Structure formats: structure tokens, C-alpha cells
Coordinates of C-alpha atoms and ligand atoms in Angstrom, one line a residue:
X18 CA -4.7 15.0 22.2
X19 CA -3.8 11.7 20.9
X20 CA -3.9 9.2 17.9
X21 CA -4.8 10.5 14.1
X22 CA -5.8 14.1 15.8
X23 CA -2.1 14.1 17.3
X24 CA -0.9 13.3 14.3
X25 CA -2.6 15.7 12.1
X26 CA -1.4 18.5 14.1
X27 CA 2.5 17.3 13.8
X28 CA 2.0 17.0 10.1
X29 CA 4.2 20.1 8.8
X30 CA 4.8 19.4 5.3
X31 CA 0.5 18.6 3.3
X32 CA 0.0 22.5 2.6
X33 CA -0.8 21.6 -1.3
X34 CA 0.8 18.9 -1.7
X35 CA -0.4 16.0 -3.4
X36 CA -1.4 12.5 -1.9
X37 CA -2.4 9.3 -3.6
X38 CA -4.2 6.6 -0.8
X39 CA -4.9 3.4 -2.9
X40 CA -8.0 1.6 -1.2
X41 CA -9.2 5.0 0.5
X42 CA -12.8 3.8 -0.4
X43 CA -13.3 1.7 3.3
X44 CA -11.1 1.2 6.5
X45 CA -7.8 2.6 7.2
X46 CA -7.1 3.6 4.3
X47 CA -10.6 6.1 4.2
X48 CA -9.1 7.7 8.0
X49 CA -5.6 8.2 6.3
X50 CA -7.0 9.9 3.4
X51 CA -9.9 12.2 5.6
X52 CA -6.6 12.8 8.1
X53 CA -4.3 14.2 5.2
X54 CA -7.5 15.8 4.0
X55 CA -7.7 17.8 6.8
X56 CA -4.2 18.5 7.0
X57 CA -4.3 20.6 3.7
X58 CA -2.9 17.8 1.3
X59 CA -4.8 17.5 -1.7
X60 CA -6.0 13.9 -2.1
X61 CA -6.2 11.4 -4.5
X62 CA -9.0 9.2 -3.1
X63 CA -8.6 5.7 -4.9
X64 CA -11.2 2.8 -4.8
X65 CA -13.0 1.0 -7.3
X66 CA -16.7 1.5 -5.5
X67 CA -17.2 5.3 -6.7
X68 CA -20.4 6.2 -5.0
X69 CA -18.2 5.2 -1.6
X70 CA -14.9 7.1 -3.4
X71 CA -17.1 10.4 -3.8
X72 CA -18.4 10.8 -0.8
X73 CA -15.0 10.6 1.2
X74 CA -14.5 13.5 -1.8
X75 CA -17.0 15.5 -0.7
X76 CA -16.2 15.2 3.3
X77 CA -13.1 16.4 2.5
X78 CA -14.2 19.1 0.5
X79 CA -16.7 19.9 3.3
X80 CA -13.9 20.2 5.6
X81 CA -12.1 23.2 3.1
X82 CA -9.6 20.3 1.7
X83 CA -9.4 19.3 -1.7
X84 CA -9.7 15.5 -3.1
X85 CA -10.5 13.9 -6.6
X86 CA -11.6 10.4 -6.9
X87 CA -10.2 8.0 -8.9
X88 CA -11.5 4.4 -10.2
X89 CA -9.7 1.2 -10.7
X90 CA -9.9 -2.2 -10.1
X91 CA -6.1 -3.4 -9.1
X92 CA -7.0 -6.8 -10.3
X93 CA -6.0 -5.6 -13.8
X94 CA -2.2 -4.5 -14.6
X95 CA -4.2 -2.7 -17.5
X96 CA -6.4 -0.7 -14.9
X97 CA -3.2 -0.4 -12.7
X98 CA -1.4 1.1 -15.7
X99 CA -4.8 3.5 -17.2
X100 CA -4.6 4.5 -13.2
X101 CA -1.1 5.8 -13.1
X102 CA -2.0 7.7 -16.1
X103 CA -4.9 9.3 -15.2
X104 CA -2.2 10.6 -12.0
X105 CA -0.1 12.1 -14.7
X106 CA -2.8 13.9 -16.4
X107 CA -4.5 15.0 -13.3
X108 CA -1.6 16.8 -11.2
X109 CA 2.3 17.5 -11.6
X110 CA 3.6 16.5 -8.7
X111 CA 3.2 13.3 -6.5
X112 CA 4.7 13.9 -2.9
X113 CA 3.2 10.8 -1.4
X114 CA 1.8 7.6 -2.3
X115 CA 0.5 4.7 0.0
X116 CA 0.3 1.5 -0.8
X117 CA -2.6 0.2 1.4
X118 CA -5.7 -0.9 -1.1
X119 CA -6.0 -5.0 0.0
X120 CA -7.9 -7.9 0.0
X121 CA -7.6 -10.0 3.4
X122 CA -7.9 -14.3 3.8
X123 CA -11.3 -14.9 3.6
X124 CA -13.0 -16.7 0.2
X125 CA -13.9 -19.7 -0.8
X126 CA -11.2 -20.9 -2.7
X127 CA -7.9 -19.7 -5.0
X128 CA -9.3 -17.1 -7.0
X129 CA -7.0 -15.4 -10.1
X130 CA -6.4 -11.7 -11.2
X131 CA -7.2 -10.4 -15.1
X132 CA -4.1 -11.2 -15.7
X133 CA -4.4 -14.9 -14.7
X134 CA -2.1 -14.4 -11.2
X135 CA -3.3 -15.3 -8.0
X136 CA -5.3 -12.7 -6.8
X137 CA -3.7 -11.8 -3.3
X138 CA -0.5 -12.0 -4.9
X139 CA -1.6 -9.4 -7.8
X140 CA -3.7 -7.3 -6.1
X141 CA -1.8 -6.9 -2.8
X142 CA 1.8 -6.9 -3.9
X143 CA 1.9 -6.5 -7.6
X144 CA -0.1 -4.0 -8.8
X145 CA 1.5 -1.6 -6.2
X146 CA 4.7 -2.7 -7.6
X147 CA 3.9 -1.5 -10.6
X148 CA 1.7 1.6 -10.0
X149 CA 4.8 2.8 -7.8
X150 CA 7.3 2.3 -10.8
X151 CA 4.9 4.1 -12.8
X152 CA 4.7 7.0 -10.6
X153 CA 8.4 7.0 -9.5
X154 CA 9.0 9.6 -12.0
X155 CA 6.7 11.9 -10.7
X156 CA 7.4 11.1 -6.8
X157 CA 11.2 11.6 -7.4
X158 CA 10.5 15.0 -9.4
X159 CA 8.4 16.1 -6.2
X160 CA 11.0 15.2 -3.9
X161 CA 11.6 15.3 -0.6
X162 CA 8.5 12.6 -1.0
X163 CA 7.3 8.9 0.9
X164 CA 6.3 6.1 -0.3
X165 CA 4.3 3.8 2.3
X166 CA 3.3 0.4 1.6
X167 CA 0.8 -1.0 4.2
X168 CA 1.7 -4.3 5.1
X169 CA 1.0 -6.6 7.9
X170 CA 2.5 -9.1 10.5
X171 CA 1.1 -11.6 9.0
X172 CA 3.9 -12.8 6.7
X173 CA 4.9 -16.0 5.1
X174 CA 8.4 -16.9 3.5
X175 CA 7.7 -16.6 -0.8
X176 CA 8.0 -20.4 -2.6
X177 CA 9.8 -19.3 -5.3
X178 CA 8.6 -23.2 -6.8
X179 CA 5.0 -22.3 -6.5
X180 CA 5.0 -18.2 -5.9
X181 CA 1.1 -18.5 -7.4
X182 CA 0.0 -21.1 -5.1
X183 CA -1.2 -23.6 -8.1
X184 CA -0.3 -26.0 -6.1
X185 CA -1.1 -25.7 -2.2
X186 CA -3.7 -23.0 -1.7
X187 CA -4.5 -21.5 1.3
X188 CA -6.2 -17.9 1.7
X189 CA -4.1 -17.4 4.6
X190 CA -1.1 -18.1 2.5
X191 CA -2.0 -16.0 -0.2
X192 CA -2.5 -13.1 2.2
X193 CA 0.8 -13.7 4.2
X194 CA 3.4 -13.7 1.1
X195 CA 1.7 -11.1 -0.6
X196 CA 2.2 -8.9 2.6
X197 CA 5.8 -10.3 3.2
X198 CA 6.6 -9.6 -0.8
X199 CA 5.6 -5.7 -0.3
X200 CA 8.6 -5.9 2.4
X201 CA 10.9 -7.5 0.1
X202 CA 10.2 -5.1 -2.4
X203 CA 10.3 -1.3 0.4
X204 CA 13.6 -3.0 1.3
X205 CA 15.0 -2.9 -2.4
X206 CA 13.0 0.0 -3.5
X207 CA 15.2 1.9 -0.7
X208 CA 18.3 1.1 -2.1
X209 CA 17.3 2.3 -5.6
X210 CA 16.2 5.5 -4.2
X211 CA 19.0 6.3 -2.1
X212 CA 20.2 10.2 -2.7
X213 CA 16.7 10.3 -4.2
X214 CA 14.7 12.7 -1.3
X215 CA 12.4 9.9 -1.9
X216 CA 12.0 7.3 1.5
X217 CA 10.2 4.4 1.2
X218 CA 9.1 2.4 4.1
X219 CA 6.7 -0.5 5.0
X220 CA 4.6 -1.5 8.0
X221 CA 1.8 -3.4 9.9
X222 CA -0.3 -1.2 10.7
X223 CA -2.5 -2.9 13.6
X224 CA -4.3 -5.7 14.6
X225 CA -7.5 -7.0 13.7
X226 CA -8.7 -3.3 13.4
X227 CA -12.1 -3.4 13.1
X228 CA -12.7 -3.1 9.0
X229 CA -14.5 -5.2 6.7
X230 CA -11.6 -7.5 5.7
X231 CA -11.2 -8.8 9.2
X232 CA -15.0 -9.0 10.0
X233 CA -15.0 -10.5 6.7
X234 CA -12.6 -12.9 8.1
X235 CA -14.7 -13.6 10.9
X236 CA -12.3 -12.7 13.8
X237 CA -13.3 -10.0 16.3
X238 CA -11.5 -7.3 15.7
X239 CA -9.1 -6.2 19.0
X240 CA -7.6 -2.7 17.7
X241 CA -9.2 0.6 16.4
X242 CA -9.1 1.9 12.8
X243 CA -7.2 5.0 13.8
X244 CA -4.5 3.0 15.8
X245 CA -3.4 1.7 12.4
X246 CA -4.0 5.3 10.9
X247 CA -2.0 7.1 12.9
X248 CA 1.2 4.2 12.4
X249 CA 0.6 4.9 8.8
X250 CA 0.4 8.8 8.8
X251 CA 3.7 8.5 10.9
X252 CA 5.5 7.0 8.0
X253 CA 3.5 9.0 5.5
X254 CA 4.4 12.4 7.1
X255 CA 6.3 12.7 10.7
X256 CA 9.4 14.4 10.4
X257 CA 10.9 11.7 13.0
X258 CA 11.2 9.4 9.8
X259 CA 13.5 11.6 8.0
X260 CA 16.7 9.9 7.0
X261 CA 14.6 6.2 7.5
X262 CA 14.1 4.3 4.7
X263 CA 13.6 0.8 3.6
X264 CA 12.3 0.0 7.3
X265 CA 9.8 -2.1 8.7
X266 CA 7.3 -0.9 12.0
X267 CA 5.2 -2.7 13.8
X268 CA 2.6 -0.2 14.5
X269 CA 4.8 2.6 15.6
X270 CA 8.1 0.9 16.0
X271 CA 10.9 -0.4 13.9
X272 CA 11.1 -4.1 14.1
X273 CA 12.2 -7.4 11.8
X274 CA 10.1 -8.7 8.9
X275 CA 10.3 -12.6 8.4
X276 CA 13.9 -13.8 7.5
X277 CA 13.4 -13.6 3.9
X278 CA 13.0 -9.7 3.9
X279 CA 16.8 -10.0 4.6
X280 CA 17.5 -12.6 1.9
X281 CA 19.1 -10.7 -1.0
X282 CA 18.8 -13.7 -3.5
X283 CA 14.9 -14.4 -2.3
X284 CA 14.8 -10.4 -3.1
X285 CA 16.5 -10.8 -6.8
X286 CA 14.1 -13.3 -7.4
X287 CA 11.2 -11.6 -6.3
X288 CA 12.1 -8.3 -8.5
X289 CA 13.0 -10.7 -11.5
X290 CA 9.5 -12.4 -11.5
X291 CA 7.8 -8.9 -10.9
X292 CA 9.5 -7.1 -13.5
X293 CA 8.6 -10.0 -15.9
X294 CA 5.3 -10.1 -14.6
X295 CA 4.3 -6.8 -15.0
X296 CA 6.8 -5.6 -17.9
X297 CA 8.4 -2.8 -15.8
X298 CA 12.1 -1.8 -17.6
X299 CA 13.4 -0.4 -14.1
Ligands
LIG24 N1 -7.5 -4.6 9.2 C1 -6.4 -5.0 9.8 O1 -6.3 -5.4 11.0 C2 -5.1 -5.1 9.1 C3 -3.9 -5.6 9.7 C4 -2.7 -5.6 9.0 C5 -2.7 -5.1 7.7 N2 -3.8 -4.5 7.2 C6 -3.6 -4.0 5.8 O2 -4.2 -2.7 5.8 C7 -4.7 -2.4 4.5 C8 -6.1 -1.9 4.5 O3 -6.9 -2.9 5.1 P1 -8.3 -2.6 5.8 O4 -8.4 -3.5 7.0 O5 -8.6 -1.2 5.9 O6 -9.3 -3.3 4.7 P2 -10.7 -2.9 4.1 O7 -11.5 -2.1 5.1 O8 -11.3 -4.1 3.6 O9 -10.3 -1.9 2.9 C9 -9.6 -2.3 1.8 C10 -9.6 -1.3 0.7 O10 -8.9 -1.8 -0.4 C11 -9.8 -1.8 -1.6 N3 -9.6 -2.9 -2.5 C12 -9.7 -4.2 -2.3 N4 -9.5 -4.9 -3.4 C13 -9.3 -4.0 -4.4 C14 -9.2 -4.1 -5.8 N5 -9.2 -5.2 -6.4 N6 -9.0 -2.9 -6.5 C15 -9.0 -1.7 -5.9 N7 -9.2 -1.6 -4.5 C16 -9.4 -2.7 -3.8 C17 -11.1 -1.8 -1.0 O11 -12.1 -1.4 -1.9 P3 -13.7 -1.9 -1.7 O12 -14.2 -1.0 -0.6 O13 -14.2 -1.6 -3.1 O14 -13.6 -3.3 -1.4 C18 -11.0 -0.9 0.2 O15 -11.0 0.5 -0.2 C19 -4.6 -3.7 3.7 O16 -3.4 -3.7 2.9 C20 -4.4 -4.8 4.8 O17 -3.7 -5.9 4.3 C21 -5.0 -4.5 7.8

């Protein structure tokens, strides 16, 4: 047996526990969220399309799992915030969370978030920023817990002069320090959480799987869905990752982010902007 199905079977610790996949509404993220279904996990199917977000509900439920779906646009800090809450009221424990709703290079030109940020930057990088901080209390009180954050190789070094892009736009920029900043931030996240039971880990998934954002892109796609699903559900529940935490994989290995991962002043600046940015007292 191999792949997701492999994976599913080495999963030891989903009986009833409680899963939140951000962007389970399409790609990946949908074969992480059916996988952990399957397992026994109950999940928290986010998306904002809800006709899509139901109906991965209802596949699950077909299969004997159990899965809710929640709405929200991460565009918004306000929806990102109205979504942690609606966690809290909904369950009382949080054992995993993955990072992985995102928006990919193609568009026609710099867009902004609600909030006025550039929009790869917000809805990629900060609005799981701040829906983890929002949750932490809940993950950490459900400890031993993950946190996965679903990043990619494609990474560019942060401009701290011009972190928004207002200046020198590019969709392929936007994409690639909005993926590296999700590095910088698993990396320090770790280090807060240490003693926690809480590990927190980042990776790139796969290659030009074949999902909308890359067709979208207009590249062929080269790798499966459930290539990247399975490096994900490693992270999210193999027991080979106990003790590992702030780490980045390349699909299923450990390997080195761009320089600036490593760069503990680019990563105080990073934190100090996002904190400011999204109001987090952490
Ligand atoms: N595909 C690859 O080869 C590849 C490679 C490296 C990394 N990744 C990463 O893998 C993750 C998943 O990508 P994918 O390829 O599976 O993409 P996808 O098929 O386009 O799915 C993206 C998911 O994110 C959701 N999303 C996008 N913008 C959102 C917003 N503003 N608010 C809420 N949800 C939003 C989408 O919802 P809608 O369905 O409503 O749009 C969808 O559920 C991304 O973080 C991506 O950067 C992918």
C-alpha cells in the first residue's frame, strides 16, 4: 500500500480528536481533510465556497467520520478572528491545525486584503499567523498537538523596506515571501512552544500538483495531489515526527529554507510587523 492510504493506516493518534484543515474546500488541502476523515479525526472543514465545504462534509460523514464546515474569507483579520471563535464555541479541544488555505501567482496585478495588506502576504502568511495565536490556547490545552503550516519551495528573502510590495510588484513575489514568511514564523513559533507537547513544523508539500492554483497558473502540473497529502499527513500525524519541531521538509524530508529562515533579526522583524499588524499581544 502506498501514499495517503499508507499513511492513514500509520495514523495512531485521530480516534476523536479534533482537526482544523484551513482551505479543505479544493486541492490538497480537501485529500488531507477526507484522509484524517477517514482516520476517525473529527474535522473542521474550512473554505469560504460552502456548497464545495459541505459536500467534503457529507463524504466524510458518508464514510462513518464526522466533519463540520466552517466559512471564512482569510482576506479579513475580522473573518480570521469571527473564525477562531466560532472553533471555540464549536469544540473544546484543538489537537491539530494546518495551515494550508492559499492563493498561488497568477492575477493580473497587486491586489490588497480588507485590511489594505497585500493579499498574498495577508492571506497566505498572516491570517494564519493570527488564527494560530488565536487557537494556541486551545491547541496547547489539547496537547500532545501539531501545528502544520503548508508552505512551498518557492521562497523569496522578505524586504523589510517594502514587505507589501507597494513598490515592485510581482505575483511571483508576493507568493514566494509569503511562503518563506510562514517558515520564519514555524521556526519561532517552535521556540515558544518548547516543553509545550505542541510541535510545529512547515513544509513544501510537492510540485506543481495538479490543483487549481497551478492550472490557474498556467504550468502543467508534474506531481499528484496525494504526493503532497501524504508529506503533509506525515507532519500532521506520524509518530516519526515526535520530538521534531520548528523544521522544514521538502516533501518528505528535512531540508534548508532560504537563508533568511535562519536570520534571527529578519525573524524579530517579521514577528514585530505581524504582531502590529494583526494586534496579537503574544
Ligand atoms: N499546488 C502545488 O503544487 C503547491 C506547491 C507548493 C505549495 N503549495 C501550497 O499548498 C497549499 C494548497 O494549495 P493547492 O495547490 O491545494 O491550492 P488550491 O487547490 O487552489 O486550494 C486552495 C485552498 O485555499 C482556499 N483559499 C484561497 N484563498 C482563500 C481565502 N481568501 N480565504 C479562505 N480560503 C481561501 C481555497 O478556497 P476556494 O476553493 O474558495 O478558492 C482552497 O480551498 C497552498 O498553501 C499552496 O501555497 C501548493
Amino acid at each position: 500500500m502506498a501514499g495517503v492510504a499508507a499513511m492513514v493506516q500509520a495514523m495512531t493518534s485521530g480516534k476523536g480528536r479534533i482537526a482544523l484543515v484551513t482551505g479543505a474546500t479544493d486541492g490538497v488541502g480537501r485529500v488531507v481533510a477526507a484522509a484524517l476523515g477517514k482516520d476517525g479525526w473529527r474535522v473542521l472543514v474550512h473554505g469560504r465556497d460552502a456548497k464545495r465545504g459541505e459536500a467534503l462534509v457529507r463524504e466524510i460523514e458518508d464514510g462513518g467520520g464526522s466533519a463540520s464546515f466552517l466559512r471564512a474569507d482569510l482576506a479579513s483579520l475580522a473573518e480570521v478572528r469571527r473564525l477562531a471563535a466560532e472553533v471555540r464555541t464549536t469544540t473544546d479541544g484543538l489537537a491539530l491545525l494546518i495551515n494550508n488555505a492559499g492563493i498561488g501567482t497568477a492575477g493580473s496585478g497587486r491586489e490588497t486584503s480588507a485590511d489594505g495588506h497585500e493579499m498574498r502576504f495577508a492571506v497566505n502568511y498572516l491570517a494564519g499567523f493570527l488564527l494560530t495565536y488565536e487557537l494556541l490556547p486551545l491547541i496547547k490545552a489539547s496537547a500532545p498537538a501539531r501545528i502544520v503550516n503548508v508552505s512551498s519551495a518557492g521562497q523569496q528573502a522578505i524586504d523589510f523596506s517594502d514587505v507589501m510590495l507597494a513598490r515592485r510588484y510581482s505575483g511571483i513575489a508576493a507568493y514566494c515571501q509569503s511562503k518563506l514568511a510562514q517558515i520564519l514564523f514555524t521556526i519561532d513559533l517552535a521556540q515558544e512552544l518548547k516543553g509545550s507537547g505542541v510541535l510545529v513544523n512547515a513544509l513544501h508539500p510537492s510540485t506543481y500538483m495538479n490543483t487549481t492554483m497551478v492550472r490557474r497558473a498556467g504550468v502543467s502540473p508534474m506531481s499528484k495531489v496525494e504526493t503532497g497529502a501524504e508529506a503533509i499527513l506525515q507532519l500532521a500525524v506520524s509518530p516519526g515526527i515526535e520530538g521534531k519541531s520548528g523544521l522544514y521538509f521538502n516533501v518528505m524530508n528535512e531540508a534548508r529554507a532560504n537563508p533568511q529562515a535562519y536570520d534571527a533579526e529578519a525573524r524579530r522583524k517579521l514577528r514585530a510587523l505581524s504582531l502590529e499588524l494583526t494586534g496579537v499581544k503574544a
